[in-house]
PDB file of C-alpha atoms in Angstrom:
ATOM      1  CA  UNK A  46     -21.531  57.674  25.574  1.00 84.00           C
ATOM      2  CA  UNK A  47     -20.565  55.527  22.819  1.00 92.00           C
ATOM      3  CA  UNK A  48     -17.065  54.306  22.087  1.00 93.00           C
ATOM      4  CA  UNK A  49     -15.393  56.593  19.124  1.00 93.00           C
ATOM      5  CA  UNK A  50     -14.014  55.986  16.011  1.00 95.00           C
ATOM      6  CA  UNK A  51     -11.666  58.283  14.518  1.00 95.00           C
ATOM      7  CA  UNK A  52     -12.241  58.125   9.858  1.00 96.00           C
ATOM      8  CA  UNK A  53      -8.971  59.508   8.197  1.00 96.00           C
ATOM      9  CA  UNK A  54      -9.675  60.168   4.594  1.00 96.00           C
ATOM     10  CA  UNK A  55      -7.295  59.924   1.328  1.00 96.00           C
ATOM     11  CA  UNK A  56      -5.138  62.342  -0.024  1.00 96.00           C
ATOM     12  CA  UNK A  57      -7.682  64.448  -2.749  1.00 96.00           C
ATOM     13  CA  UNK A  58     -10.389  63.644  -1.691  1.00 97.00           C
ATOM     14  CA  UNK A  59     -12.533  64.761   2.049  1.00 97.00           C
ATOM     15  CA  UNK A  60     -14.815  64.283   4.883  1.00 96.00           C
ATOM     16  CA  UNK A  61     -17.902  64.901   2.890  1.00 96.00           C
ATOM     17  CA  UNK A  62     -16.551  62.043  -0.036  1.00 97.00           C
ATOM     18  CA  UNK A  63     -15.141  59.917   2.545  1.00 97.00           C
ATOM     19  CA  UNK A  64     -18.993  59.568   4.269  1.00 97.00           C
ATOM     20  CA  UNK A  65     -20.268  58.682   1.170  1.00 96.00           C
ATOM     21  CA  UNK A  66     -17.324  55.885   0.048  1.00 96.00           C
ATOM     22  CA  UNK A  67     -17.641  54.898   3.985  1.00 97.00           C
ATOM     23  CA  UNK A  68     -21.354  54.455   3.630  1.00 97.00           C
ATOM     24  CA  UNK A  69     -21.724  50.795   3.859  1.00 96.00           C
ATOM     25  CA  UNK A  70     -18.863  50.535   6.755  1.00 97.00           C
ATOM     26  CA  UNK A  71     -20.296  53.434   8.624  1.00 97.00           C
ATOM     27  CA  UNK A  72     -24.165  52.420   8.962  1.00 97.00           C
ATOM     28  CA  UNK A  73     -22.743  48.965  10.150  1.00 97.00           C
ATOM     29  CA  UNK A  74     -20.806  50.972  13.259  1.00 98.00           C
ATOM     30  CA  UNK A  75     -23.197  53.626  14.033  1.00 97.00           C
ATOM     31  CA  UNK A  76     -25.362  51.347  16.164  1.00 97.00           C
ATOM     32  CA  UNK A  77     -22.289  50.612  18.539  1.00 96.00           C
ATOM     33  CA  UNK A  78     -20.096  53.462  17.629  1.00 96.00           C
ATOM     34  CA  UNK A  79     -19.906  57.325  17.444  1.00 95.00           C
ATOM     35  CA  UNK A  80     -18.131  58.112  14.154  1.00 96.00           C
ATOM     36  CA  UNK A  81     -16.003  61.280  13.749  1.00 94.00           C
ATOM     37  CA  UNK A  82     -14.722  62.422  10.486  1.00 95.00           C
ATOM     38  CA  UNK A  83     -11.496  64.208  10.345  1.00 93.00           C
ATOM     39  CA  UNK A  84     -10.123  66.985   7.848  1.00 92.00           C
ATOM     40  CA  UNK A  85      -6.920  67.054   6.459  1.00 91.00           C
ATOM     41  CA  UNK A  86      -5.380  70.521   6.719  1.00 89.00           C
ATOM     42  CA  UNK A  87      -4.351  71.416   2.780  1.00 91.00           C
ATOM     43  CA  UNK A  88      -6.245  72.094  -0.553  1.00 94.00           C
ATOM     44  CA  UNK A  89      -4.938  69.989  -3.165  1.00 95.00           C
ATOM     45  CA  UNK A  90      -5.623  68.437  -6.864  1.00 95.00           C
ATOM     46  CA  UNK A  91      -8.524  65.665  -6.859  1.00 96.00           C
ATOM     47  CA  UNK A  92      -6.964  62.408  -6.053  1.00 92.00           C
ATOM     48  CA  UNK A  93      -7.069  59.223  -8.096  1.00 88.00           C
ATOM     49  CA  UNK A  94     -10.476  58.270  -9.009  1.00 87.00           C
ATOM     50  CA  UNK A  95     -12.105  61.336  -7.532  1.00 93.00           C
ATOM     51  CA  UNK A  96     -13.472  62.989 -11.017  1.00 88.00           C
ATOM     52  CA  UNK A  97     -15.657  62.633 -12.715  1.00 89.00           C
ATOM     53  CA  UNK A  98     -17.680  61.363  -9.930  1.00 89.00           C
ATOM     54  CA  UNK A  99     -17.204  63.889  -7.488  1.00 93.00           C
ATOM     55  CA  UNK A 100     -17.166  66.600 -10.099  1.00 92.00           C
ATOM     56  CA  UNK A 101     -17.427  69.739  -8.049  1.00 92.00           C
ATOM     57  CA  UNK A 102     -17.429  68.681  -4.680  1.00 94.00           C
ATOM     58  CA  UNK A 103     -14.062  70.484  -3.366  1.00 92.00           C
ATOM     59  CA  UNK A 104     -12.360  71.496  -1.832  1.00 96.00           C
ATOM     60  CA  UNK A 105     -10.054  68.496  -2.104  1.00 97.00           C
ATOM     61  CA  UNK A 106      -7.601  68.175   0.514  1.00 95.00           C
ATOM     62  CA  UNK A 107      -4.405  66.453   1.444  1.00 94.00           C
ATOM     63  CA  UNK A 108      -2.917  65.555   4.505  1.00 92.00           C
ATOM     64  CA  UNK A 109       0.895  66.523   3.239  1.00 89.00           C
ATOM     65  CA  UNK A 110       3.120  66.077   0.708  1.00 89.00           C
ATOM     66  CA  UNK A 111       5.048  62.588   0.713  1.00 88.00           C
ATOM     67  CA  UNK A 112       6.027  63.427  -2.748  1.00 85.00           C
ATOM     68  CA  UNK A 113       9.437  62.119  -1.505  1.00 82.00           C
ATOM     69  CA  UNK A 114      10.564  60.873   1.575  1.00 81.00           C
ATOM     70  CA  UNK A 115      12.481  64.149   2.704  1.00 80.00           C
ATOM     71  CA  UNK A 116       8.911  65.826   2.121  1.00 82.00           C
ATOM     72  CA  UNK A 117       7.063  63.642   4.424  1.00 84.00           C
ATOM     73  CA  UNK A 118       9.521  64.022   7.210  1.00 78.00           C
ATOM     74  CA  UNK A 119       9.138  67.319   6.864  1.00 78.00           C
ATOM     75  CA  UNK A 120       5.449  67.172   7.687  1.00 78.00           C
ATOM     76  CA  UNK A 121       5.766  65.082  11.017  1.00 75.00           C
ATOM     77  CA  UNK A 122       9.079  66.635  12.349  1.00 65.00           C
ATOM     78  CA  UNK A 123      10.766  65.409  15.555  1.00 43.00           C
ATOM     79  CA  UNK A 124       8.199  66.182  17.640  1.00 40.00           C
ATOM     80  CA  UNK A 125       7.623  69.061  20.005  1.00 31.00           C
ATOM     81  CA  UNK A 126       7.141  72.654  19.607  1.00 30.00           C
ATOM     82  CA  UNK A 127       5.363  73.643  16.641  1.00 33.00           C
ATOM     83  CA  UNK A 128       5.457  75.269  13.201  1.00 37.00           C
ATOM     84  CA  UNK A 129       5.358  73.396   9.694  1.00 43.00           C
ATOM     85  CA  UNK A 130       8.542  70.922  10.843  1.00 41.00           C
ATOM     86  CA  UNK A 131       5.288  69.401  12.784  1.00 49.00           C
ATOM     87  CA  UNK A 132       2.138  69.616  11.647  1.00 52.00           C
ATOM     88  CA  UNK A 133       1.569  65.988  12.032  1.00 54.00           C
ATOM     89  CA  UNK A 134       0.746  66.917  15.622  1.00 53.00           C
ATOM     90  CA  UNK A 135      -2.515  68.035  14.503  1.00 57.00           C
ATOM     91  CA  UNK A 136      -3.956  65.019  14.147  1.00 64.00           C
ATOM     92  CA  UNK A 137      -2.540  63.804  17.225  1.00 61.00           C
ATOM     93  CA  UNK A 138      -3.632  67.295  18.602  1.00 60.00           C
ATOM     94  CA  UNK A 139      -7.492  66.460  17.343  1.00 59.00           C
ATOM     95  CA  UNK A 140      -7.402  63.018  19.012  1.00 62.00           C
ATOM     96  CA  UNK A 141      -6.387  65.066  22.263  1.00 54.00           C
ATOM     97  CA  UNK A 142      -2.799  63.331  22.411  1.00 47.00           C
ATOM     98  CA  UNK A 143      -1.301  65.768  23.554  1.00 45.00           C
ATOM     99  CA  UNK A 144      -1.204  68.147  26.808  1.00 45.00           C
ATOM    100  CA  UNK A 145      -3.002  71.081  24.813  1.00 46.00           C
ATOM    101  CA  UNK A 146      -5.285  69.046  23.219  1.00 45.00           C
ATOM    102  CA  UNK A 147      -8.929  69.608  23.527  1.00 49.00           C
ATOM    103  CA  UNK A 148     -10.303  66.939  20.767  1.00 56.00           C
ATOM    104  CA  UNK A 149     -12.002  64.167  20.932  1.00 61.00           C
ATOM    105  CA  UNK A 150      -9.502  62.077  22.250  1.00 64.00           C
ATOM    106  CA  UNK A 151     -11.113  61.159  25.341  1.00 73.00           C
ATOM    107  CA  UNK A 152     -12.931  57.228  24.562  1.00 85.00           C
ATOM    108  CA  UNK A 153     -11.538  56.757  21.107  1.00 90.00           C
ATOM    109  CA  UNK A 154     -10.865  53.184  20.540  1.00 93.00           C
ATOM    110  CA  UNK A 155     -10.287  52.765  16.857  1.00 95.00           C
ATOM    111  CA  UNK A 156      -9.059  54.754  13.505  1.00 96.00           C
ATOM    112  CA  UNK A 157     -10.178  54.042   9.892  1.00 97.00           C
ATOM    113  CA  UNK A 158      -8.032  55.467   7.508  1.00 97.00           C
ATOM    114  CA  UNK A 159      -7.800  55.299   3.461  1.00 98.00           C
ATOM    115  CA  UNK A 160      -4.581  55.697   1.498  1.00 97.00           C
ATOM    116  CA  UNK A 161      -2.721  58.611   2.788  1.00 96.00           C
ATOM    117  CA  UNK A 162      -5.258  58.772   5.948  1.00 96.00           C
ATOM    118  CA  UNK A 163      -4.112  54.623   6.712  1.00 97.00           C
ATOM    119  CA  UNK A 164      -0.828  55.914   7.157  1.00 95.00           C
ATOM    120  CA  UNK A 165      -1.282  58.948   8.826  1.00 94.00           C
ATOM    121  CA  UNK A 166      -3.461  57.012  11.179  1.00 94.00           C
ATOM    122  CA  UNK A 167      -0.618  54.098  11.707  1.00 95.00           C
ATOM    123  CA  UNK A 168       1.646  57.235  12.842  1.00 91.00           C
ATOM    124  CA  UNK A 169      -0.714  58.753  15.431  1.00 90.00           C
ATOM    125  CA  UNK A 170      -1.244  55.271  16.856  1.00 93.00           C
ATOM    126  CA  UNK A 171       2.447  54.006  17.315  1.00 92.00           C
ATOM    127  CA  UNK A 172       2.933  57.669  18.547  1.00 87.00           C
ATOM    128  CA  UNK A 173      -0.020  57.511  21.189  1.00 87.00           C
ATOM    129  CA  UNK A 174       1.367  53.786  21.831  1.00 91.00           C
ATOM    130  CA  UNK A 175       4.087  55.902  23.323  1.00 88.00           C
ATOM    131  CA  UNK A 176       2.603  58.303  25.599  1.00 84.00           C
ATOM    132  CA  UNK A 177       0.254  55.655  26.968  1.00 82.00           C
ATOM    133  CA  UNK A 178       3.145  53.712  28.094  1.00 83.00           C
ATOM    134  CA  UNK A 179       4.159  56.950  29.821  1.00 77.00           C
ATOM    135  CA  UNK A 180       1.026  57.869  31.643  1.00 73.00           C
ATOM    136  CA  UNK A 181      -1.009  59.109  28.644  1.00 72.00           C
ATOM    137  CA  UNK A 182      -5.061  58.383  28.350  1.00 72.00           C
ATOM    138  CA  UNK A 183      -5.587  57.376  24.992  1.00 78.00           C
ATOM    139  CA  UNK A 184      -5.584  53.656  24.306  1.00 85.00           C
ATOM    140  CA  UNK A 185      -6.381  52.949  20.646  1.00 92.00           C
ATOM    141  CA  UNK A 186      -7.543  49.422  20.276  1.00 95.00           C
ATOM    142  CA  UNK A 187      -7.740  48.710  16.682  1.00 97.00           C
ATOM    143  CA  UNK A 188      -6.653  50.078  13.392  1.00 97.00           C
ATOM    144  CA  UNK A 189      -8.147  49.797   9.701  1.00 98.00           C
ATOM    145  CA  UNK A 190      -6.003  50.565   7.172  1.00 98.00           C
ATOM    146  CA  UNK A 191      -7.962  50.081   3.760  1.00 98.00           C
ATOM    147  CA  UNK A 192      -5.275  50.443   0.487  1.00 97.00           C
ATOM    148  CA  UNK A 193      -2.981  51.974   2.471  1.00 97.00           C
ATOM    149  CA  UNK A 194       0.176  53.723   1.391  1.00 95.00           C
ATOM    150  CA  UNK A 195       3.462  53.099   3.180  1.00 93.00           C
ATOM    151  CA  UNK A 196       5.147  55.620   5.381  1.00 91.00           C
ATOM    152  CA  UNK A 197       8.457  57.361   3.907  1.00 86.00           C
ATOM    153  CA  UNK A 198       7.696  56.024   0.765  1.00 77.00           C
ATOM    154  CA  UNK A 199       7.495  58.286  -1.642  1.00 69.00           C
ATOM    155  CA  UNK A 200       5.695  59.186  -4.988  1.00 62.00           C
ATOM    156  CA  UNK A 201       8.573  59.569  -7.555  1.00 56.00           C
ATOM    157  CA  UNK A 202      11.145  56.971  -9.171  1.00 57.00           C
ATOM    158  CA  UNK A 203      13.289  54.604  -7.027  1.00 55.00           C
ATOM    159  CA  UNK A 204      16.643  55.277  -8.818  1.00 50.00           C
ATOM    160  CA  UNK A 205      18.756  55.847  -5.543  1.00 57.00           C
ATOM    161  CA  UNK A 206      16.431  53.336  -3.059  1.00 74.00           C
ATOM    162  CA  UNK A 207      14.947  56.774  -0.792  1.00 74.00           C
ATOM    163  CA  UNK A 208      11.797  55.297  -1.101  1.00 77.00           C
ATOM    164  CA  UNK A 209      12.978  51.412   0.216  1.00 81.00           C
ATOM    165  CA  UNK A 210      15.396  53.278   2.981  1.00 84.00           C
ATOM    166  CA  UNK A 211      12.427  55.652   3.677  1.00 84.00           C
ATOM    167  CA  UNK A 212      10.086  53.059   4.472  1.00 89.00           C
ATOM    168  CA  UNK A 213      12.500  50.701   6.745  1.00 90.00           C
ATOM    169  CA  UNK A 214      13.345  53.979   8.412  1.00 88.00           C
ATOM    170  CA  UNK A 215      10.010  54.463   9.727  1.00 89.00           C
ATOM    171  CA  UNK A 216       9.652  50.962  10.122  1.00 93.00           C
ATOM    172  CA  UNK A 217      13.123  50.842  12.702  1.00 92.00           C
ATOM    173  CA  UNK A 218      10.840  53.184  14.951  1.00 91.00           C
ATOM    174  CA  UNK A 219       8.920  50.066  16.194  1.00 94.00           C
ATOM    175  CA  UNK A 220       5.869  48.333  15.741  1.00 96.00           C
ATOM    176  CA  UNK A 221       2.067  49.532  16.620  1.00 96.00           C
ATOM    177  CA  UNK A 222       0.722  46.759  18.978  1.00 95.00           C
ATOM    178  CA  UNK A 223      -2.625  47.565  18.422  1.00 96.00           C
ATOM    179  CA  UNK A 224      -4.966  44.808  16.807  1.00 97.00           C
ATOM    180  CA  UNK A 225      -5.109  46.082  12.784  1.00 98.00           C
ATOM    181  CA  UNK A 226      -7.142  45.025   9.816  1.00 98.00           C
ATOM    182  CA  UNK A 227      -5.937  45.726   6.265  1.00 98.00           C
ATOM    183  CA  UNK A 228      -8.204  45.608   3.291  1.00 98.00           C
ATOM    184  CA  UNK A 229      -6.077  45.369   0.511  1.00 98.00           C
ATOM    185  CA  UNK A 230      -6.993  45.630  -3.221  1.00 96.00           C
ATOM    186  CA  UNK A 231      -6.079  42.787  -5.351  1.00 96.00           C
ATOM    187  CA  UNK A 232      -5.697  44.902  -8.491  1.00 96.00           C
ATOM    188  CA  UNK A 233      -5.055  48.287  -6.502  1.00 96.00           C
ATOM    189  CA  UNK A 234      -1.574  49.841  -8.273  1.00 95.00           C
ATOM    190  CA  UNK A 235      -0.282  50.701  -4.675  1.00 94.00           C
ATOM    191  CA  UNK A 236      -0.997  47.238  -3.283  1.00 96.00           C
ATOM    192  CA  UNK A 237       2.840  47.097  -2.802  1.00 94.00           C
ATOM    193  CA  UNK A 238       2.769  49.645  -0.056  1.00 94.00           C
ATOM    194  CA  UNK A 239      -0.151  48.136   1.597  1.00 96.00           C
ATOM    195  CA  UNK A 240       1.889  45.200   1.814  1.00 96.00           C
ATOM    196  CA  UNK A 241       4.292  47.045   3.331  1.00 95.00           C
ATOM    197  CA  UNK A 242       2.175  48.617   5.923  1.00 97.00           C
ATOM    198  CA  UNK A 243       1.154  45.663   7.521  1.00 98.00           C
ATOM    199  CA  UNK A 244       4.490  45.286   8.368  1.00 97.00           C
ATOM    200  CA  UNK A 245       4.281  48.239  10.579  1.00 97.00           C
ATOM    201  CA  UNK A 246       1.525  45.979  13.002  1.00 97.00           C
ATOM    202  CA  UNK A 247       2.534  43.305  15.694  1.00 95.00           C
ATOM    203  CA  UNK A 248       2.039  39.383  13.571  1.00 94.00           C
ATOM    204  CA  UNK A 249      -0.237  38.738  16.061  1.00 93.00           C
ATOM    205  CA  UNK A 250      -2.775  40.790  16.146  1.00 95.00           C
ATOM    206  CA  UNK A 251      -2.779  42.085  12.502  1.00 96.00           C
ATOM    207  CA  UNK A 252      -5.395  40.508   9.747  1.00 97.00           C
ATOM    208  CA  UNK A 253      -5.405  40.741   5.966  1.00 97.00           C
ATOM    209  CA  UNK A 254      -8.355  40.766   3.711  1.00 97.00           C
ATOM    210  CA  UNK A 255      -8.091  41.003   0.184  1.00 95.00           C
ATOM    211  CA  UNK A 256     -10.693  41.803  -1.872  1.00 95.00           C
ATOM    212  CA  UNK A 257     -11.250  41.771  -5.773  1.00 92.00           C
ATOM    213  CA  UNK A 258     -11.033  45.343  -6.720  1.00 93.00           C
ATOM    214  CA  UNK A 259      -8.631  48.688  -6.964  1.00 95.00           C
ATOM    215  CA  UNK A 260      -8.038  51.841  -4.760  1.00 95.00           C
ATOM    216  CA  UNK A 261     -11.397  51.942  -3.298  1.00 94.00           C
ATOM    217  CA  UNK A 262     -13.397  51.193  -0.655  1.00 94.00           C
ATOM    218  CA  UNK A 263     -14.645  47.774  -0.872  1.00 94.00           C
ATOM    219  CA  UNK A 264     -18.250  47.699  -1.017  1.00 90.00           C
ATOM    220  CA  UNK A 265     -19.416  43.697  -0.841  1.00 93.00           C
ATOM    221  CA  UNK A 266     -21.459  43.653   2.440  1.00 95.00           C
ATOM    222  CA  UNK A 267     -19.476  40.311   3.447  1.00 95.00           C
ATOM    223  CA  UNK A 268     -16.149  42.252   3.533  1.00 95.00           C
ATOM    224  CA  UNK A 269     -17.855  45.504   5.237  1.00 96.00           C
ATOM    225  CA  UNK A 270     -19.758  42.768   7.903  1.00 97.00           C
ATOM    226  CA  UNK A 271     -16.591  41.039   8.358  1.00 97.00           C
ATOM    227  CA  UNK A 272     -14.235  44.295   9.399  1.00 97.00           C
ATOM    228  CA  UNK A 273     -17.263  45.009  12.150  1.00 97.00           C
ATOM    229  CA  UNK A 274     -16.973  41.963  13.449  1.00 97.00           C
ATOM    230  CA  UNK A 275     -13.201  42.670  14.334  1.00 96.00           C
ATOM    231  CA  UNK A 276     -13.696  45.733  15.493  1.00 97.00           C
ATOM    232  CA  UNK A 277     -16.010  45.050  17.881  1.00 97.00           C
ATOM    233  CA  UNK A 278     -14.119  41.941  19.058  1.00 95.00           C
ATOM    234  CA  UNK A 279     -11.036  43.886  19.686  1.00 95.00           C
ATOM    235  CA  UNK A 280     -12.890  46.640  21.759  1.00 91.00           C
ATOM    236  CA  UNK A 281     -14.809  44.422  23.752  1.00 87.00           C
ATOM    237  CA  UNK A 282     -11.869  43.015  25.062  1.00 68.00           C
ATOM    238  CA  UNK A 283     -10.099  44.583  28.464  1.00 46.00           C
TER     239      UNK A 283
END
């Protein structure tokens, strides 16, 4: 059995869009990688850049509201028991990280996640970071956050600093020590949270690329070549 790679897709957008913007990545880790495409779990407007292209292609969908920093909380809770206060647990739930969990946790080694889906995907693997250290089975060895958005942060004005406390909040809950790539847009209009989120990544293991371009996937073939390249280095190591 191949090695597994868990996608996370923007907020807006879905698994079907996120294979096609994934395309060149994806047929790059096929060959040493089985590549599983999650859902996020509400309808929502098309996100940035989604229309006209994907013109009909909904349902669009969202992995919560981070509208504000309050919001987000909201969606990943304290952990334990259940309800809306944690519906963040169904990611972790899908990777099989936790004891109900009949996913596809078992040999997943690395998460790709856009936007909302890079930071959703930071939070399930400083969270999993935890339960390894306690006797849990899933190791994630490498993360790819591609113009992520910062946890806690927030999509309205900055008047009373939430969105700076919100972010250093999550932040004070420790770093992931998985390795981590970040592709970061040079002319992307949240490349200030993607900044951020590399914060969230031990200095040692983390790289940056930047590429020329906006909130997208980048789609030069050096860039794509390059992120396989540390993927498969960090997952061939012990």
């Amino acid at each position: 059995m191949k090695p597994k790679i868990i996608f996370l897709h923007g907020s807006g957008t879905n698994v079907d869009i996120f294979r096609i913007q994934t395309r060149h990545l994806s047929s790059l880790l096929a060959p040493h990688f089985q590549l599983i495409y999650l859902a996020a779990p509400h309808p929502c407007p098309p996100g940035p850049g989604v229309l006209p292209f994907f013109e009909g292609c909904g349902p669009y969908l969202t992995w919560m509201d981070d509208r504000s920093p309050e919001k987000e909380h909201a969606y990943w809770g304290s952990g334990g028991g259940g309800g809306d206060a944690n519906e963040g647990a169904g990611v972790k739930k899908a990777l099989g990280g936790d004891e109900d969990g009949d996913g596809v946790g078992q040999g997943v080694v690395g998460v790709v996640g856009f936007s909302m889906g890079a930071k959703v995907g930071m939070e399930v693997v400083r969270r999993l970071e935890k339960e390894y250290e306690g006797g849990g089975a899933i190791r994630v060895k490498i993360m790819v956050a591609i113009c992520g958005t910062v946890p806690f942060g927030g999509g309205g004005g900055d008047e009373d600093g939430a969105r700076e406390k919100g972010w250093k909040e999550s932040l004070g809950k420790g770093l992931v020590s998985a390795e981590s790539v970040h592709l970061i847009g040079e002319r992307d209009p949240w490349r200030g949270e993607s900044e951020k989120l590399v914060q969230f990544f031990g200095e040692e293991g983390r790289r940056v690329l930047r590429f020329k371009g906006g909130h997208h996937m980048p789609v030069e073939d050096a860039v794509n070549r390059q992120v396989v390249r540390m993927i498969l280095a960090a997952c061939q190591e012990s």
